[in-house]
Coordinates of C-alpha atoms and ligand atoms in Angstrom, one line a residue:
X24 CA -15.6 23.1 20.2
X25 CA -12.6 23.1 22.6
X26 CA -9.6 23.4 20.2
X27 CA -7.0 23.1 22.9
X28 CA -8.5 19.7 24.0
X29 CA -8.7 18.5 20.4
X30 CA -5.1 19.5 19.7
X31 CA -4.0 17.7 22.8
X32 CA -5.7 14.4 21.7
X33 CA -4.4 14.8 18.2
X34 CA -0.9 15.3 19.5
X35 CA -1.2 12.2 21.7
X36 CA -2.3 10.2 18.7
X37 CA 1.0 10.9 17.0
X38 CA 3.3 10.8 20.1
X39 CA 6.9 9.9 19.5
X40 CA 7.4 6.2 18.7
X41 CA 3.6 5.6 18.7
X42 CA 1.0 5.0 16.0
X43 CA -2.6 3.9 15.5
X44 CA -4.0 0.4 15.3
X45 CA -6.8 0.3 12.7
X46 CA -9.0 -2.5 14.0
X47 CA -12.2 -1.1 12.5
X48 CA -12.9 -3.6 9.8
X49 CA -16.6 -3.7 9.0
X50 CA -18.4 -7.0 9.5
X51 CA -18.0 -7.7 5.8
X52 CA -14.2 -7.0 5.8
X53 CA -13.4 -8.9 9.0
X54 CA -15.2 -11.9 7.5
X55 CA -12.9 -11.8 4.5
X56 CA -9.9 -11.7 6.9
X57 CA -11.3 -14.6 8.9
X58 CA -12.1 -16.6 5.8
X59 CA -8.4 -16.4 4.9
X60 CA -7.4 -18.0 8.2
X61 CA -10.3 -20.5 8.3
X62 CA -12.1 -18.8 11.2
X63 CA -15.9 -18.4 11.3
X64 CA -16.9 -14.7 11.6
X65 CA -19.2 -14.9 14.6
X66 CA -19.6 -12.1 17.1
X67 CA -17.8 -14.1 19.7
X68 CA -14.8 -14.9 17.5
X69 CA -14.5 -11.2 16.5
X70 CA -14.6 -10.3 20.2
X71 CA -12.0 -12.9 21.1
X72 CA -9.7 -11.8 18.3
X73 CA -9.9 -8.1 19.2
X74 CA -9.6 -8.8 22.9
X75 CA -6.4 -10.7 22.2
X76 CA -5.0 -7.6 20.5
X77 CA -6.1 -5.1 23.2
X78 CA -4.6 -7.3 25.9
X79 CA -1.2 -7.3 24.3
X80 CA -0.1 -5.0 27.0
X81 CA 3.5 -4.4 25.9
X82 CA 2.5 -3.3 22.4
X83 CA -0.6 -1.3 23.6
X84 CA 1.3 0.6 26.3
X85 CA 4.5 1.4 24.3
X86 CA 3.6 1.6 20.7
X87 CA -0.1 2.1 20.1
X88 CA -1.4 5.6 20.8
X89 CA -5.0 4.8 19.7
X90 CA -7.3 2.1 18.3
X91 CA -9.9 2.6 15.7
X92 CA -13.0 0.5 16.5
X93 CA -16.0 -0.6 14.6
X94 CA -19.5 0.1 16.0
X95 CA -19.9 -3.5 17.2
X96 CA -16.5 -3.5 19.0
X97 CA -17.0 -0.2 20.9
X98 CA -20.1 -1.8 22.5
X99 CA -18.5 -5.2 23.3
X100 CA -17.2 -6.6 26.6
X101 CA -14.2 -8.8 27.0
X102 CA -14.8 -12.4 28.2
X103 CA -14.5 -11.3 31.9
X104 CA -17.1 -8.6 31.3
X105 CA -14.7 -5.6 31.0
X106 CA -15.7 -3.3 28.2
X107 CA -13.1 -3.6 25.4
X108 CA -12.9 0.2 25.4
X109 CA -11.7 0.0 29.1
X110 CA -8.9 -2.4 28.1
X111 CA -7.7 0.1 25.6
X112 CA -7.9 3.0 28.1
X113 CA -6.2 0.9 30.8
X114 CA -3.2 0.5 28.5
X115 CA -3.0 4.3 28.1
X116 CA -4.3 4.2 24.6
X117 CA -7.1 6.2 23.1
X118 CA -10.3 4.6 21.7
X119 CA -11.6 5.9 18.4
X120 CA -14.5 5.0 16.1
X121 CA -15.1 4.5 12.4
X122 CA -18.2 6.5 11.6
X123 CA -18.6 6.4 7.8
X124 CA -21.1 4.0 6.3
X125 CA -19.0 2.9 3.4
X126 CA -18.3 3.9 -0.2
X127 CA -21.4 3.8 -2.4
X128 CA -21.8 4.1 -6.2
X129 CA -21.7 7.7 -7.4
X130 CA -24.4 8.5 -10.0
X131 CA -23.2 9.3 -13.5
X132 CA -19.6 8.3 -12.5
X133 CA -19.3 4.7 -13.5
X134 CA -16.9 2.8 -11.3
X135 CA -16.5 5.6 -8.8
X136 CA -17.9 6.0 -5.2
X137 CA -18.8 8.6 -2.6
X138 CA -18.6 7.7 1.1
X139 CA -21.9 8.0 2.9
X140 CA -22.8 8.5 6.6
X141 CA -23.5 12.2 7.2
X142 CA -27.2 11.8 8.0
X143 CA -27.6 11.6 11.7
X144 CA -23.9 11.8 12.3
X145 CA -24.1 14.5 14.9
X146 CA -26.2 12.3 17.1
X147 CA -24.1 9.2 16.5
X148 CA -20.9 11.2 17.5
X149 CA -22.6 12.3 20.7
X150 CA -23.3 8.6 21.5
X151 CA -19.8 7.5 20.6
X152 CA -18.3 10.2 22.8
X153 CA -20.4 8.8 25.7
X154 CA -19.0 5.3 24.9
X155 CA -15.4 6.6 25.2
X156 CA -14.4 7.6 21.6
X157 CA -12.1 10.6 21.5
X158 CA -11.3 10.4 17.8
X159 CA -13.1 9.2 14.6
X160 CA -12.3 8.0 11.1
X161 CA -14.0 8.5 7.7
X162 CA -12.5 6.9 4.7
X163 CA -13.0 8.2 1.2
X164 CA -11.9 6.0 -1.7
X165 CA -10.4 7.4 -4.9
X166 CA -9.7 4.9 -7.6
X167 CA -7.2 5.4 -10.5
X168 CA -8.4 3.8 -13.7
X169 CA -8.5 4.4 -17.5
X170 CA -11.2 6.7 -18.8
X171 CA -10.5 9.8 -16.7
X172 CA -10.9 8.2 -13.4
X173 CA -10.9 9.7 -10.9
X174 CA -13.3 12.4 -12.1
X175 CA -13.4 15.8 -10.6
X176 CA -17.0 15.0 -9.5
X177 CA -15.9 12.0 -7.4
X178 CA -13.0 13.8 -5.8
X179 CA -15.1 16.9 -4.9
X180 CA -18.0 14.8 -3.6
X181 CA -15.6 12.9 -1.3
X182 CA -13.7 16.0 -0.3
X183 CA -16.9 17.8 0.6
X184 CA -18.2 14.8 2.7
X185 CA -14.8 14.5 4.5
X186 CA -15.0 18.2 5.4
X187 CA -18.6 18.0 6.6
X188 CA -17.7 14.9 8.7
X189 CA -14.6 16.6 10.2
X190 CA -16.5 19.7 11.2
X191 CA -19.2 17.6 12.9
X192 CA -16.5 15.7 14.8
X193 CA -14.8 18.8 16.0
X194 CA -18.2 20.3 17.1
X195 CA -18.6 17.1 19.2
X196 CA -15.1 17.4 20.6
X197 CA -13.9 14.4 18.7
X198 CA -10.7 14.5 16.6
X199 CA -11.4 13.6 13.0
X200 CA -9.0 11.3 11.1
X201 CA -9.5 12.6 7.6
X202 CA -8.7 9.7 5.2
X203 CA -8.8 10.3 1.5
X204 CA -7.4 7.0 0.2
X205 CA -6.0 6.9 -3.4
X206 CA -6.1 3.2 -4.1
X207 CA -2.9 1.4 -5.2
X208 CA -4.9 -1.1 -7.4
X209 CA -4.6 -0.4 -11.1
X210 CA -1.8 -0.3 -13.7
X211 CA -0.8 3.4 -13.4
X212 CA 2.7 4.5 -12.7
X213 CA 4.1 6.3 -9.7
X214 CA 3.9 9.7 -11.4
X215 CA 0.1 9.2 -11.9
X216 CA -0.3 8.3 -8.2
X217 CA 1.6 11.4 -7.3
X218 CA -0.5 13.6 -9.5
X219 CA -3.9 12.2 -8.2
X220 CA -2.7 12.3 -4.6
X221 CA -1.7 15.9 -4.9
X222 CA -5.0 17.0 -6.5
X223 CA -7.0 15.0 -3.9
X224 CA -5.1 16.5 -0.9
X225 CA -5.3 20.0 -2.2
X226 CA -9.1 19.8 -2.8
X227 CA -9.6 18.1 0.6
X228 CA -7.7 20.9 2.4
X229 CA -9.7 23.5 0.4
X230 CA -12.9 21.9 1.6
X231 CA -11.7 21.6 5.2
X232 CA -11.0 25.4 5.1
X233 CA -14.4 26.2 3.6
X234 CA -16.0 24.1 6.4
X235 CA -14.0 25.9 9.1
X236 CA -12.2 22.8 10.3
X237 CA -9.4 23.6 12.7
X238 CA -6.3 21.9 11.2
X239 CA -4.6 21.8 14.6
X240 CA -7.4 19.4 15.8
X241 CA -7.3 16.8 13.1
X242 CA -5.1 14.0 11.8
X243 CA -4.6 13.2 8.1
X244 CA -4.6 9.6 7.0
X245 CA -3.3 9.4 3.4
X246 CA -1.9 6.8 1.1
X247 CA 1.8 6.7 0.2
X248 CA 2.9 7.5 -3.4
X249 CA 3.5 4.1 -5.0
X250 CA 3.1 2.6 -8.5
X251 CA -0.1 0.7 -9.2
X252 CA -0.1 -2.9 -8.1
X253 CA -0.9 -4.1 -11.7
X254 CA 1.7 -1.8 -13.3
X255 CA 4.4 -4.4 -13.1
X256 CA 6.7 -1.7 -11.7
X257 CA 8.4 -1.6 -8.4
X258 CA 9.7 1.6 -6.8
X259 CA 12.6 1.6 -4.3
X260 CA 11.9 2.4 -0.7
X261 CA 13.8 5.7 -1.2
X262 CA 11.6 6.7 -4.2
X263 CA 8.4 6.0 -2.3
X264 CA 9.7 8.0 0.7
X265 CA 10.9 11.0 -1.3
X266 CA 7.7 11.2 -3.5
X267 CA 5.4 10.8 -0.6
X268 CA 7.1 13.5 1.5
X269 CA 7.2 15.8 -1.5
X270 CA 3.5 15.5 -2.2
X271 CA 2.7 16.0 1.5
X272 CA 4.9 19.1 1.7
X273 CA 3.2 20.5 -1.4
X274 CA -0.4 19.9 -0.1
X275 CA -0.6 19.5 3.7
X276 CA -0.4 22.6 5.8
X277 CA 2.1 22.6 8.7
X278 CA -0.8 23.3 11.2
X279 CA -1.8 19.7 10.9
X280 CA -0.2 17.9 14.0
X281 CA 0.2 14.6 12.4
X282 CA 0.0 12.3 9.4
X283 CA -0.8 8.7 10.0
X284 CA -0.6 6.5 6.9
X285 CA -2.8 3.6 5.8
X286 CA -1.0 0.5 4.6
X287 CA -3.4 0.0 1.7
X288 CA -2.3 -3.5 0.6
X289 CA 1.5 -3.1 1.0
X290 CA 3.2 -6.0 2.7
X291 CA 4.0 -5.6 6.5
X292 CA 7.6 -4.9 5.9
X293 CA 7.1 -2.6 3.0
X294 CA 4.8 -0.4 5.0
X295 CA 7.3 -0.3 7.8
X296 CA 10.3 0.3 5.5
X297 CA 8.6 3.2 3.8
X298 CA 7.6 4.9 7.0
X299 CA 11.1 4.6 8.4
X300 CA 12.7 6.0 5.3
X301 CA 10.3 9.0 5.4
X302 CA 11.1 9.8 9.0
X303 CA 14.8 9.3 8.3
X304 CA 14.6 12.2 5.8
X305 CA 14.0 14.5 8.8
X306 CA 13.1 18.2 8.7
X307 CA 9.3 17.5 8.5
X308 CA 6.7 20.0 9.6
X309 CA 4.3 17.3 11.0
X310 CA 4.8 14.0 12.8
X311 CA 4.6 11.0 10.4
X312 CA 3.3 7.7 11.8
X313 CA 1.3 4.6 11.0
X314 CA -2.4 3.9 11.2
X315 CA -2.2 0.4 9.8
X316 CA -4.8 -2.2 9.6
X317 CA -3.5 -5.1 7.5
X318 CA 0.2 -4.3 8.0
X319 CA -0.3 -4.6 11.8
X320 CA -2.7 -7.5 11.8
X321 CA -1.8 -9.9 9.0
X322 CA 0.9 -11.6 11.1
X323 CA -1.2 -12.0 14.3
X324 CA -4.2 -13.2 12.4
X325 CA -2.1 -15.9 10.7
X326 CA -0.5 -16.9 14.0
X327 CA -3.9 -17.1 15.8
X328 CA -6.0 -19.0 13.3
X329 CA -8.9 -19.0 15.8
X330 CA -7.2 -21.3 18.3
X331 CA -7.0 -20.4 22.0
X332 CA -3.6 -22.2 22.3
X333 CA -2.2 -19.7 19.7
X334 CA -3.2 -16.5 21.6
X335 CA 0.4 -16.0 23.0
X336 CA 2.0 -16.5 19.6
X337 CA -0.5 -14.1 18.0
X338 CA 0.2 -11.5 20.7
X339 CA 3.9 -11.9 20.1
X340 CA 3.4 -11.4 16.3
X341 CA 1.3 -8.2 17.0
X342 CA 3.9 -6.9 19.5
X343 CA 6.7 -7.4 17.0
X344 CA 5.0 -5.5 14.2
X345 CA 4.0 -2.7 16.6
X346 CA 7.6 -2.4 17.7
X347 CA 8.9 -2.4 14.2
X348 CA 6.5 0.4 13.2
X349 CA 7.4 2.3 16.4
X350 CA 11.1 2.2 15.3
X351 CA 9.9 3.3 11.8
X352 CA 8.1 6.3 13.4
X353 CA 11.5 7.3 14.7
X354 CA 13.3 6.6 11.4
X355 CA 15.3 3.8 13.1
X356 CA 14.0 0.6 11.5
X357 CA 16.3 -1.6 9.4
X358 CA 15.6 -5.0 7.9
X359 CA 18.2 -6.6 10.3
X360 CA 15.9 -5.7 13.2
X361 CA 13.1 -8.0 11.8
X362 CA 15.4 -11.0 12.2
X363 CA 16.8 -9.9 15.6
X364 CA 13.3 -10.3 17.2
Ligands
13P20 P1 -5.0 -0.7 5.9 O1 -3.7 -0.3 6.7 O2 -5.2 -2.2 5.9 O3 -5.0 0.0 4.6 O4 -6.2 -0.2 6.7 C1 -6.2 1.1 7.2 C2 -7.5 1.7 7.3 O5 -8.0 2.1 8.3 C3 -8.3 1.8 6.0 O6 -9.4 2.6 6.2

């Protein structure tokens, strides 16, 4: 492991005004997104769509530090034969790869999952490094539901797997994005989200320590602290920002270079507003930025709708969201800027 090199990549991933594009939807998930815009999920359409994003030069060069890819995409070529990975590199952005194999039912824990994918991971990481990946992602899913969910069993199984994954990544000179996502589905209030997020983060960092992961060479990708979607409650932007920063300060060591949030089902603008409010608080030990999937891609997907004549409009929509989130990374976003575009 070359810690200095890992730290350099991790620092680039959270460079000022920049964040990560999560374009690593599995074949099943991208089909859902394409269904919503009436596009057939063929290999070619998936390639065309992602090529469109990676060729949005202004956004890629100025606001997107790295792109998380799915296995299919890291091996794909653009229409003109250029590997998609090259397009990302040419824009000065870093290619990354999702390496987990999804959340699978956890025995004796009804309704809960553990993320799989550790078997053979060392070999896969070696191959992905050869294909250009310099960071990776593993997503653990923690649900909040009645009946003592999440269980300690589920949290520990996931924390352990995240730490094993992170150690394997670092050994392969790949920066791990450690993503323990506490879902925002459910009817719980914000205090419950805070409590579960705190427990999950503390146990994840304990496992990272036990597995000798160098915190300086990783990025954390957490959820924000929000009330459950079905709770009927709405928190203010300030409440979300304050609670999220409070839980991070309580549980995330300052040695971690950066925290890159998932959007998790928040609207585009909510995700941007929350990030900006957190950064406006200032006095943070780590860089806070975005690693959004839906909150960066919903607008371009809608504008594109699978039609070649819409590519320019889709790229403009992507560039706009990337710029708004770049401003949020600096704590400088305001609703008025959305309209000024
Ligand atoms: P969302 O921003 O859509 O939650 O996706 C981020 C991600 O990478 C989830 O694993």
